[in-house]
DNA sequence: TAGATTGTTAATCGATTAACAATC
DNA sequence: TAGATTGTTAATCGATTAACAATC
């Protein structure tokens, strides 16, 4: 028969430390941490304290520590954070170690731009297929009609949707059927949500509009 | 000599109603309102109540009313909001009636994508010049060297920066000198801030990283 | 007029900051 | 050991929601 302290020991090992679930605000900051950590890594910085990082990023050290603490104890008292270790941890947290495979639906300029962006260039996420109404064998763009039959074999987990709203909506059932777990929606329209599938809407216009607003608001304040 | 009530009358007329200054959270929602209003306008909807809009947008009616009330009394009790009127008001608030002129620094795929996006297609903001290290007369791309001399004549208020960080930083003084008020920064690097000039950083990667995170987080919850 | 819906104030909720004991 | 810096709890701040009088 097991002794009490043995049982307790086993229990403590199995149970993860109770952490506060990351708020949406925290999640939105994760890509930002990832970017800064990547930069520090590239610069060869070996360690960094929350206050040093805070100065670089323009956020409070408190916030950094609290954000990170949602996911684990990545730092060390009196030392700070090991850059390489923290970077790898955040990479995992973001799911970049899950080997995501993305299929591009639409081969226009948005698709091309995203393919040139760090996530895809670095291979954090891999593009495994590009489909478009207008096929283009030279550039590896497959005809959209063949999507239903060829999608399953690609074993994609994500889709990047850059077709116009109507076409986008029509393709969704095929994505769902092929087990796509997340759709990055640049269509500009609303895609009907499905269980087990996350739709992340993107509006590339928004930053531009916000800038126009802020420029106008600045002018008012000064005059 | 003026009578007291005359003085008071003048006073009331001059003074604008005290409104709460829009929070950053409110400002971030403005492009979203603009989008939905544009859609309603296109659909020919003449009026909409905050609760009807709330149902479409998936936010609370309270929030809509409070957001809009920061900028003016655009609605009417018992009626709701006139779609055309509200749309035009939000357009003004966003500064789209200020006739912004944008110069593009860098003519790569990000620039092309943005030029195809609604803000520029609709002419909410006008592109008045494109510069790149690699000139391309056919596509209207001017050599970057000529920027200093030709910028002033373009009377641009905004700049869209898509050069890599180092080049971007080098161009900034010329933008400042030409009186550019806002820079949309896609360079991925930090641009040194200047007075009278707003820098809006954009990281096209971020939504993709957040999607990867959310897909992973969803998986954990279910298993 | 009666019904509907706003603008606004008060109550709730959540996120950020400050502080500090734990500890490397 | 002494100094530094974390993880975490408590205090503050801001944003969202609910409620309602004003009014079209």
Tab-separated table of C-alpha atoms (C1' of nucleotides) in Angstrom, chain A residues 17 49-50 65-66 74-75 78 81, chain D residues 3-11:
chain	number	residue	atom	x	y	z
A	17	UNK	CA	0.629	24.942	-11.307
A	49	UNK	CA	15.295	41.367	-17.662
A	50	UNK	CA	11.653	42.344	-17.796
A	65	UNK	CA	6.043	39.496	-16.235
A	66	UNK	CA	2.336	39.009	-15.790
A	74	UNK	CA	10.311	31.244	-17.877
A	75	UNK	CA	12.530	33.569	-15.868
A	78	UNK	CA	18.113	37.822	-9.995
A	81	UNK	CA	15.055	35.678	-18.936
D	3	DG	C1'	21.994	42.416	-5.067
D	4	DA	C1'	18.900	41.665	-8.567
D	5	DT	C1'	14.867	40.230	-10.470
D	6	DT	C1'	11.221	37.147	-10.736
D	7	DG	C1'	6.180	35.523	-9.958
D	8	DT	C1'	2.189	36.969	-7.627
D	9	DT	C1'	-1.028	39.413	-4.900
D	10	DA	C1'	-3.421	43.744	-3.957
D	11	DA	C1'	-4.615	48.487	-5.550
